[in-house]
Structures are given as C-alpha cells and as structure tokens.
Amino acid sequence: MSGHGTPIPMTSRPCGPLKGTANVPGDKSISHRSLILGALCVGETRITGLLEGDDVLDTARAMRAFGATVTDHGGGEWTVSGVGVGGFAEPQNVIDCGNSGTGVRLIMGAMATSPITATFTGDASLNGRPMGRVTDPLALFGTQAVGREGGRLPMTLVGAAEPVPVQYTVPVPSAQVKSAVLLAGLNAPGQTVVIEKEATRDHTERMLQGFGATLHVEETDEGRVITLDGQPELTPQTIIVPRDPSSAAFPVCAALIVPGSDVLVPNIGLNPTRAGLFATLQEMGADLTFENMREEGGEPVADLRAKFSPDLKGIAVPPARAASMIDEYPVLSVVASFAEGVTDMQGVKELRVKESDRIDAMAKGLRAAGVQVDEGPDWWQVTGLGHGNVPGGATVASQLDHRIAMAFAVMGMATQKPMHIDDGSPIATSFPIFEGLMADLGAQIVRSNT
Ligand code: S3P
C-alpha cells in the first residue's frame, strides 16, 4: 500500500562506472497472476521468486480475503491453496489494492462471475485511474459496478450469479483489460472470446494454458483472437517467476549512460510481448548482449549484459512496438536525453493513464533538468544533448509513480548536477531493493531532504 506513508525524498548524484551483477526482483505481471490463478485452483500452487513488492503483497492479501490460503515461506517462496474456479468467498471488508492497476483489474475480473459482492479501493493514484475499461466488458457477463464519477474507485462489484459467456474486442491496447475478461470467462459456461487488435503481454494466456485451461490463440486480420473454454478445473502448478524485464530496464539503462559501466542482469524474462525496450536501445546504438538464452516455466529467459554506450543516437520508436515496452518509456526518455538527436515516441496515449500521466511527469522533470521535450495527446519527442551535456540539478515530482522515481534516479547518475526526487517511496511497489542494488553497482542515491 504505497503512497500511504511518509514521502521519501531522494538525491541521485553523478557516479563512477557501474559494475557487477544486478539480481532484479521477480516479474510483477507474472507474480500477480501466480497468486490469482493459484487461488482459482483446488490444491497447492508453489511459487518461487515472487516479487515481494507492495503491489503484489496487496494482491496476496486480496486472495486471502476471497478465501485462499496464501503463505509466505521466506526468500521468495510462497504457496497458495486455492478455492477453485467459482469458489471465491465474499470478502468481509474493502479490498485495498494500493497503487496497483494490474492487481485491482485482474481481481475484478476473477471475482466478476461469482455470486458475491466486493468493494475495491486504492491509493490516490489508483483512485484516479479509469476502471470503466474493465467494468464495461464485465457488464456483458452480467456483473454490476457502482463507482465514483468517471468510473473511478472506490467501486463495488456485484458478481454475476448466472454469467453468460462473452465475445469482446478490447478497444485499447491493454493486457489488464484482456486478462480481466479472460479471468471472468473462467466461471462462465461456454466459450469466452477476446479479440485484441494489437498484441499485448500474453502471460495470462500462457499461464492459463499452464494451469490446464483450454485456450486457443489465432492470429487473424482482425487481430489476435483468444478463445477460452469456460468452467475448467484448474490444476495447481509449480511456478518459477522470471526476473522482471521492466525492473531490469533501470540498471541496464543506467549502465548505458554512465561512462565505463559493465553490468550483468541474469535470468530476465524476455517474452517478446515485453522485450521492446531492448530492441529500441539496440537501434539507438546500445551495447547489449544476450547470453544463455533458454526457456523456463513457459517463458523465454536470458542473461543480459549492458555496457556504457558512447554513441547513442535518437530514433523514431515504431508505434507498433509500444505495447511491448509500455512501462519502459520513462527510462527510455532518460536514455534519449543522453543520445544525439531526437527520439520520437508515437502512439503512446496509454502512457497518460498509468500510475501517473507519464508523458506529463517525465516532460516536466526532463525540462527542469535542461532537456527539450515536445508533446501531444499520444506522442512525445525528446531532443538529446549527448553524453556529458545534460545539466540536471532539478527537483522533480514522482507523482506516486515508481517508474518516474526510478527513471529520474537513473538520470542523476549521469547528469552534470544531481537530481532530486520529491518522493521515492512508490519504488517499493515494484522494486523494493532498488536503492541497495544500485548502490552495490556503484550508484550514489541517498535519502535526502533537499
Ligand atoms: C500489465 C499491463 C500493462 C502494464 C502494467 C502491467 C499487466 O498495463 O502497464 O504495468 O500485468 O497486465 P495495461 O494493461 O494498462 O497496458
């Protein structure tokens, strides 16, 4: 439950080369899904490498509230004894999903076709985010939702007692919406069909298949057509969560911009629906090497080495790649500031409805640090100044957004003057070991009151 505590001001100072191994935490998307799917099986699911960030801990608490037994065995080892598809109990109290859009939207989907009522809330960031994108398709199953104006939390969902299967074309590129519909479809009779025009992260599809659901994916002219057979009996699994490529992005990008750096990030998930940042960085001239490519638990995994890259160039990021790197634009815009020329990012309207309006949050901070940023409703451009030329010396607002806080912490490692971040506390939602891990590599991030 981030954003409920005292703000943590931070300063990130220019530092010497970053060197060593960065063992980043488990994947956030897969961690949420492991707990939720574990709760929807009868029997015990074992999870290794679960991300123990606030977002996922909120989902663990929520699964307990719906009747599952969720046990932390220490060191990232967890078990979930589930209640089965359609077996959720009615929670005794309000479900607080903290900062997590993924948590609340997936859980809404998972409970929407059970004859129970639940009320959801979150922190100031989450309570400002649109939920209609999930409650609209859930209404087609027969679920009722009553929330605040504009479809905002706090919100109560009355699950459909006699759900009907649904065919739904997702109007925005969103894995959360797709996943909410699929999870709701689990307890509807017959086949639920979800069509997405642009492919988004496919962890839900892969994991549903892994848990024994019958799910087919077909690439058609209309897009990806996903068909799920309802009311399966899911089988408990043993899950090894790969390390999060979205968290890996921070030490990787830091290594690219700090002279002399050489950082290894082992075991990161490289699902093609998540790996767009790395292709983009390579096109910009980044020195990245993928070692030991392999498959673990149904997901491609590799060890990634990133070295200081003296000749970074601005590029036009293909809009078709946006969904596969949607969480990485904040830190990409930092790398773009140290490149020569313009980095053009189009087709990224979704950035405006994340934990913050990420175009606005980054544009304000980058400008304060001396970098030119131009923006429109669904695009932005960063004009890079080249290595050694980015002034920095600004105090920036993280706006309750972990990725904004970490992006500016990375920036301060290579600017002329330190970067000050008003509140680093949201970092605990996805990357609770960020400060220690970066310090071990040689970064100088201190908690400050500057
Ligand atoms: C996620 C989907 C994405 C992403 C978020 C995690 C998921 O959100 O930004 O961090 O695990 O399904 P959208 O579905 O809103 O694009």
XYZ file of C-alpha atoms and ligand atoms in Angstrom:
466
model
C 0.000 0.000 0.000
C 2.246 2.751 -1.260
C 1.605 6.440 -1.050
C 0.023 5.937 2.376
C 3.242 6.655 4.241
C 5.716 9.471 4.663
C 7.329 10.767 1.454
C 10.972 9.731 0.985
C 12.941 12.500 -0.767
C 15.962 11.132 -2.647
C 19.033 12.536 -4.362
C 20.878 10.692 -7.116
C 24.406 12.004 -7.777
C 26.694 11.596 -10.777
C 28.773 8.463 -10.117
C 31.714 6.423 -11.395
C 31.305 3.299 -13.556
C 28.521 0.877 -12.582
C 29.959 -2.633 -12.334
C 28.695 -6.011 -11.209
C 25.647 -8.251 -11.256
C 22.120 -6.919 -10.776
C 19.711 -9.560 -9.445
C 16.465 -7.697 -10.053
C 13.206 -8.927 -8.425
C 10.603 -11.261 -9.907
C 8.262 -10.206 -12.673
C 5.348 -8.133 -11.399
C 2.837 -9.271 -14.043
C 3.625 -12.956 -13.525
C 3.638 -12.568 -9.721
C 0.087 -11.131 -9.641
C -1.143 -13.854 -11.993
C 0.557 -16.638 -9.983
C -1.343 -15.641 -6.845
C -4.682 -15.158 -8.599
C -4.528 -18.368 -10.656
C -3.258 -20.250 -7.606
C -6.345 -19.016 -5.740
C -8.548 -20.346 -8.574
C -7.264 -23.958 -8.252
C -8.161 -26.562 -5.697
C -4.840 -27.688 -4.193
C -1.448 -26.104 -3.573
C 0.440 -23.932 -6.051
C 4.114 -23.305 -5.234
C 5.735 -20.063 -6.351
C 9.484 -19.354 -6.369
C 10.879 -15.874 -6.942
C 7.637 -13.993 -6.266
C 8.062 -10.212 -6.365
C 7.586 -9.095 -2.768
C 6.739 -5.516 -3.689
C 3.745 -3.679 -2.243
C 1.602 -4.206 -5.358
C 1.916 -7.982 -5.216
C 1.600 -8.116 -1.417
C -1.722 -6.284 -1.803
C -2.857 -8.969 -4.257
C -1.762 -11.701 -1.799
C -3.885 -10.046 0.913
C -6.813 -9.800 -1.508
C -6.605 -13.509 -2.363
C -6.790 -14.301 1.353
C -9.866 -12.070 1.614
C -11.532 -14.119 -1.154
C -10.854 -17.341 0.765
C -7.486 -18.667 -0.476
C -4.700 -19.638 1.927
C -1.590 -17.712 0.908
C 1.620 -18.493 2.806
C 4.984 -16.718 2.697
C 7.743 -19.274 3.376
C 10.531 -16.668 3.144
C 13.072 -15.946 0.415
C 10.514 -15.531 -2.368
C 8.947 -18.987 -1.753
C 5.167 -18.838 -1.464
C 2.294 -21.304 -1.576
C -1.340 -20.702 -2.446
C -4.080 -23.166 -1.552
C -6.944 -22.144 -3.746
C -10.699 -22.407 -3.680
C -11.288 -23.404 -7.316
C -12.942 -21.645 -10.261
C -16.188 -20.093 -8.962
C -15.177 -20.754 -5.357
C -14.323 -17.232 -4.190
C -15.878 -16.293 -0.827
C -17.342 -12.842 -0.249
C -14.724 -10.602 1.389
C -15.513 -9.321 4.877
C -14.027 -5.933 4.158
C -12.990 -3.470 1.467
C -10.194 -4.761 -0.820
C -7.339 -2.218 -0.879
C -5.170 -2.694 -3.970
C -2.817 0.150 -3.018
C -1.090 1.535 -6.122
C -1.780 -1.428 -8.392
C -3.891 -1.122 -11.530
C -2.932 -4.647 -12.518
C -3.955 -6.023 -9.122
C -7.368 -4.397 -8.996
C -8.289 -5.010 -12.638
C -7.298 -8.676 -12.619
C -9.015 -9.320 -9.295
C -12.198 -7.612 -10.506
C -12.176 -9.992 -13.463
C -11.516 -13.015 -11.278
C -14.491 -12.292 -8.959
C -16.908 -10.869 -11.558
C -18.652 -14.142 -12.408
C -19.132 -15.379 -8.823
C -22.318 -14.602 -6.845
C -20.520 -12.319 -4.380
C -20.126 -8.586 -3.813
C -16.797 -6.828 -3.239
C -15.727 -3.223 -2.810
C -12.336 -2.062 -4.106
C -10.204 0.942 -3.272
C -6.610 2.092 -3.670
C -4.239 4.981 -3.082
C -4.663 8.460 -4.578
C -3.022 7.369 -7.839
C -5.154 4.235 -8.303
C -8.366 6.010 -7.274
C -7.783 8.461 -10.132
C -7.445 5.790 -12.830
C -10.209 4.653 -15.214
C -11.956 1.384 -14.320
C -14.720 1.613 -16.964
C -12.363 -0.129 -19.387
C -12.764 -3.237 -17.198
C -16.302 -2.843 -15.826
C -17.756 -2.268 -19.353
C -16.809 -5.752 -20.612
C -17.583 -7.317 -17.209
C -21.150 -5.931 -17.522
C -21.579 -8.177 -20.586
C -21.187 -11.212 -18.286
C -23.902 -9.757 -16.025
C -21.637 -8.064 -13.443
C -22.843 -4.772 -11.948
C -20.471 -1.999 -10.891
C -21.089 1.170 -8.924
C -18.199 3.550 -8.537
C -17.339 7.210 -8.359
C -17.835 9.631 -11.232
C -15.854 8.691 -14.331
C -15.736 5.011 -13.324
C -13.211 5.582 -10.540
C -12.525 3.674 -7.327
C -13.760 3.173 -4.650
C -16.102 0.868 -6.512
C -18.407 -2.033 -5.657
C -18.839 -5.007 -7.970
C -21.818 -7.340 -7.723
C -20.726 -10.560 -9.386
C -22.970 -12.219 -11.969
C -24.908 -15.089 -10.339
C -25.692 -16.604 -13.750
C -22.900 -15.399 -16.023
C -23.137 -15.701 -19.788
C -20.043 -16.092 -21.994
C -18.829 -13.019 -23.818
C -17.188 -12.034 -27.097
C -15.262 -8.797 -26.642
C -12.917 -6.726 -28.768
C -10.583 -4.787 -26.460
C -10.778 -1.115 -27.557
C -7.406 -0.051 -26.078
C -4.135 -1.993 -26.101
C -4.342 -3.315 -22.525
C -3.259 -6.646 -21.109
C -5.113 -5.787 -17.920
C -8.445 -5.493 -19.735
C -7.813 -8.628 -21.812
C -6.853 -10.536 -18.664
C -9.849 -9.320 -16.652
C -12.192 -10.618 -19.377
C -10.392 -13.965 -19.603
C -10.409 -14.428 -15.824
C -14.140 -13.605 -15.732
C -14.663 -16.068 -18.598
C -13.266 -18.859 -16.440
C -16.506 -19.114 -14.475
C -18.902 -18.534 -17.390
C -20.333 -21.534 -19.259
C -19.357 -21.966 -22.920
C -16.595 -20.082 -24.727
C -15.422 -16.562 -23.948
C -13.675 -14.868 -26.875
C -11.360 -11.851 -26.529
C -10.029 -10.080 -29.608
C -7.102 -7.687 -29.384
C -6.091 -5.604 -32.399
C -2.593 -5.061 -31.032
C -0.818 -7.868 -29.191
C -0.183 -7.075 -25.513
C 1.708 -9.105 -22.903
C 0.437 -12.689 -23.060
C 1.284 -14.009 -19.583
C -2.390 -14.678 -18.792
C -2.821 -16.832 -21.897
C 0.409 -18.764 -21.265
C -0.355 -19.286 -17.589
C -3.990 -20.297 -18.122
C -2.732 -22.983 -20.504
C -0.097 -23.974 -17.945
C -2.821 -24.338 -15.271
C -4.759 -26.658 -17.593
C -7.393 -24.391 -19.155
C -8.323 -24.966 -22.801
C -7.366 -21.730 -24.552
C -6.633 -21.168 -28.248
C -4.984 -18.159 -29.858
C -5.440 -17.399 -33.543
C -3.798 -14.560 -35.481
C -6.405 -13.149 -37.884
C -6.908 -9.989 -39.986
C -8.949 -8.607 -37.064
C -6.111 -9.260 -34.625
C -5.376 -11.926 -32.001
C -8.470 -13.974 -31.270
C -8.279 -15.730 -27.893
C -10.886 -18.398 -27.159
C -11.258 -19.803 -23.646
C -13.445 -22.754 -22.672
C -15.337 -21.827 -19.512
C -15.579 -23.660 -16.200
C -12.354 -25.677 -16.411
C -10.860 -27.414 -13.430
C -7.502 -25.702 -12.996
C -4.591 -27.791 -11.722
C -2.130 -26.374 -9.165
C 1.309 -25.570 -10.576
C 4.907 -25.024 -9.531
C 5.886 -21.611 -10.860
C 9.362 -20.119 -11.172
C 8.879 -16.392 -11.694
C 11.494 -14.937 -14.092
C 13.138 -11.652 -13.129
C 11.248 -8.594 -14.340
C 12.479 -7.049 -17.630
C 10.712 -3.823 -16.634
C 12.827 -3.660 -13.455
C 15.956 -4.771 -15.353
C 15.431 -1.712 -17.557
C 16.717 0.583 -14.773
C 20.200 -0.894 -14.158
C 20.513 -1.619 -17.896
C 19.755 1.979 -18.918
C 21.960 3.317 -16.126
C 24.879 1.233 -17.461
C 24.373 2.664 -20.958
C 24.706 6.287 -19.805
C 27.364 6.087 -17.054
C 30.877 6.028 -18.612
C 32.870 2.811 -18.073
C 29.905 0.731 -16.882
C 29.521 -3.023 -17.387
C 26.507 -4.655 -15.701
C 25.131 -8.193 -15.941
C 21.416 -8.775 -15.288
C 20.846 -12.569 -15.022
C 17.652 -14.567 -15.591
C 15.447 -11.872 -17.034
C 12.186 -12.728 -18.755
C 12.372 -11.955 -22.471
C 8.836 -12.717 -23.551
C 8.555 -10.978 -26.972
C 5.457 -9.108 -25.736
C 7.692 -7.446 -23.113
C 11.082 -7.004 -24.798
C 10.501 -3.925 -26.996
C 12.817 -1.689 -24.966
C 15.875 -3.816 -25.700
C 15.280 -3.747 -29.490
C 14.818 0.028 -29.262
C 18.013 0.525 -27.266
C 19.973 -1.595 -29.764
C 18.651 0.559 -32.614
C 19.910 3.600 -30.680
C 23.396 2.056 -30.550
C 23.326 0.425 -27.109
C 25.928 -2.225 -26.299
C 23.664 -5.072 -25.113
C 24.482 -8.784 -25.233
C 22.047 -11.595 -24.545
C 23.767 -14.635 -23.087
C 22.497 -18.109 -22.245
C 19.076 -17.796 -23.988
C 16.771 -20.519 -22.652
C 13.153 -21.287 -21.729
C 11.983 -21.570 -18.105
C 8.421 -22.232 -16.985
C 6.992 -21.430 -20.421
C 8.774 -18.051 -20.698
C 11.953 -17.192 -22.659
C 14.761 -16.128 -20.303
C 18.349 -14.836 -20.808
C 21.226 -13.113 -19.028
C 21.646 -9.554 -20.296
C 24.939 -7.651 -20.278
C 24.822 -3.861 -20.712
C 27.893 -1.673 -21.233
C 28.417 2.061 -21.448
C 27.455 3.109 -24.962
C 29.255 6.259 -26.080
C 27.467 6.717 -29.428
C 23.757 6.654 -28.651
C 21.535 8.179 -31.378
C 17.917 9.332 -31.193
C 15.487 7.220 -33.236
C 11.789 7.031 -34.151
C 10.394 4.261 -31.963
C 7.964 2.201 -34.096
C 4.416 2.738 -32.688
C 3.688 -0.962 -33.304
C 6.254 -1.701 -30.596
C 4.581 0.462 -27.945
C 2.656 -2.292 -26.151
C 5.801 -4.393 -25.748
C 7.619 -1.599 -23.893
C 4.777 0.467 -22.458
C 6.259 0.598 -18.943
C 9.740 1.452 -20.233
C 9.096 4.844 -21.888
C 10.018 6.841 -18.760
C 13.518 5.354 -18.556
C 13.860 5.355 -22.355
C 13.261 9.110 -22.311
C 16.184 9.407 -19.883
C 18.488 7.452 -22.219
C 17.191 9.625 -25.093
C 18.377 12.733 -23.205
C 21.958 11.404 -23.387
C 21.708 10.423 -27.087
C 22.492 12.683 -30.060
C 19.344 13.890 -31.821
C 15.619 13.430 -31.429
C 13.872 10.342 -30.058
C 10.314 10.292 -31.359
C 7.709 8.253 -29.436
C 4.316 7.972 -31.182
C 1.138 6.009 -30.459
C 1.561 6.120 -26.684
C -1.749 7.552 -25.433
C -1.875 4.808 -22.773
C 1.069 6.483 -21.007
C -1.347 9.178 -19.883
C -3.398 6.746 -17.729
C -0.684 4.832 -15.887
C 0.223 5.303 -12.192
C 0.708 8.917 -13.319
C 0.351 10.716 -16.641
C 3.827 9.525 -17.581
C 4.329 11.879 -20.521
C 3.497 14.843 -18.295
C 5.563 13.619 -15.330
C 8.670 12.913 -17.427
C 8.320 16.036 -19.606
C 8.170 18.285 -16.524
C 11.214 16.685 -14.901
C 13.293 16.453 -18.075
C 12.618 20.104 -18.910
C 13.572 21.116 -15.355
C 16.834 19.213 -15.929
C 17.574 21.171 -19.117
C 16.240 18.762 -21.783
C 13.836 19.825 -24.537
C 10.614 17.787 -24.668
C 7.733 18.311 -27.114
C 4.442 16.513 -26.583
C 0.923 15.903 -27.873
C -2.005 13.790 -26.660
C -0.449 10.497 -27.830
C 3.167 11.334 -28.653
C 6.306 12.977 -27.312
C 9.798 13.792 -28.512
C 12.987 14.183 -26.517
C 15.871 16.153 -28.018
C 19.053 14.557 -26.729
C 22.065 16.593 -25.680
C 24.720 13.847 -25.871
C 26.840 12.311 -23.096
C 28.220 14.730 -20.549
C 25.942 17.564 -21.690
C 22.763 17.049 -19.656
C 22.636 19.713 -16.903
C 20.386 18.038 -14.258
C 20.254 19.852 -10.918
C 16.448 19.746 -10.750
C 13.929 18.685 -8.128
C 11.276 16.508 -9.756
C 7.909 15.108 -8.654
C 7.424 11.335 -8.818
C 3.607 11.726 -8.725
C 3.099 8.469 -6.750
C 4.689 6.592 -9.672
C 7.536 4.121 -9.041
C 8.815 4.220 -12.608
C 9.031 8.018 -12.642
C 11.034 7.978 -9.399
C 13.453 5.307 -10.693
C 13.831 6.938 -14.125
C 14.988 10.201 -12.535
C 17.268 8.317 -10.120
C 18.936 6.763 -13.191
C 19.184 10.181 -14.823
C 21.021 11.695 -11.846
C 23.822 9.132 -12.230
C 24.986 10.835 -15.442
C 23.815 14.459 -15.318
C 26.250 17.301 -14.548
C 24.465 18.075 -11.274
C 22.474 15.711 -9.005
C 18.780 15.012 -9.498
C 16.452 15.381 -6.526
C 13.251 13.324 -6.371
C 10.497 14.592 -4.067
C 9.276 11.113 -3.081
C 10.932 7.766 -3.751
C 8.507 5.770 -1.580
C 6.495 4.418 -4.582
C 9.603 2.459 -5.686
C 8.599 -0.157 -3.068
C 5.587 -1.139 -5.193
C 7.682 -2.962 -7.813
C 11.412 -2.811 -6.910
C 11.823 -2.701 -3.118
C 15.569 -3.471 -3.333
C 16.291 -0.749 -5.919
C 18.433 1.545 -3.759
C 20.622 -1.256 -2.330
C 21.025 -2.978 -5.692
C 22.038 0.238 -7.443
C 24.415 1.164 -4.574
C 26.138 -2.233 -4.930
C 26.771 -1.416 -8.604
C 28.311 1.948 -7.620
C 25.379 4.374 -7.781
C 25.105 7.210 -5.280
C 21.467 7.514 -4.319
C 20.813 8.921 -0.880
C 17.649 9.646 1.024
C 17.661 13.399 1.479
C 15.620 16.384 2.445
C 16.900 18.596 -0.322
C 0.228 -5.081 -17.024
C -0.265 -4.467 -18.132
C 0.098 -3.099 -18.532
C 1.317 -2.582 -17.758
C 1.252 -2.921 -16.296
C 1.184 -4.421 -16.116
C -0.197 -6.459 -16.720
O -0.995 -2.245 -18.265
O 1.442 -1.187 -17.925
O 2.383 -2.431 -15.602
O 0.443 -7.132 -15.881
O -1.177 -6.932 -17.349
P -2.188 -2.002 -19.325
O -2.987 -3.228 -19.413
O -2.973 -0.843 -18.744
O -1.499 -1.634 -20.601
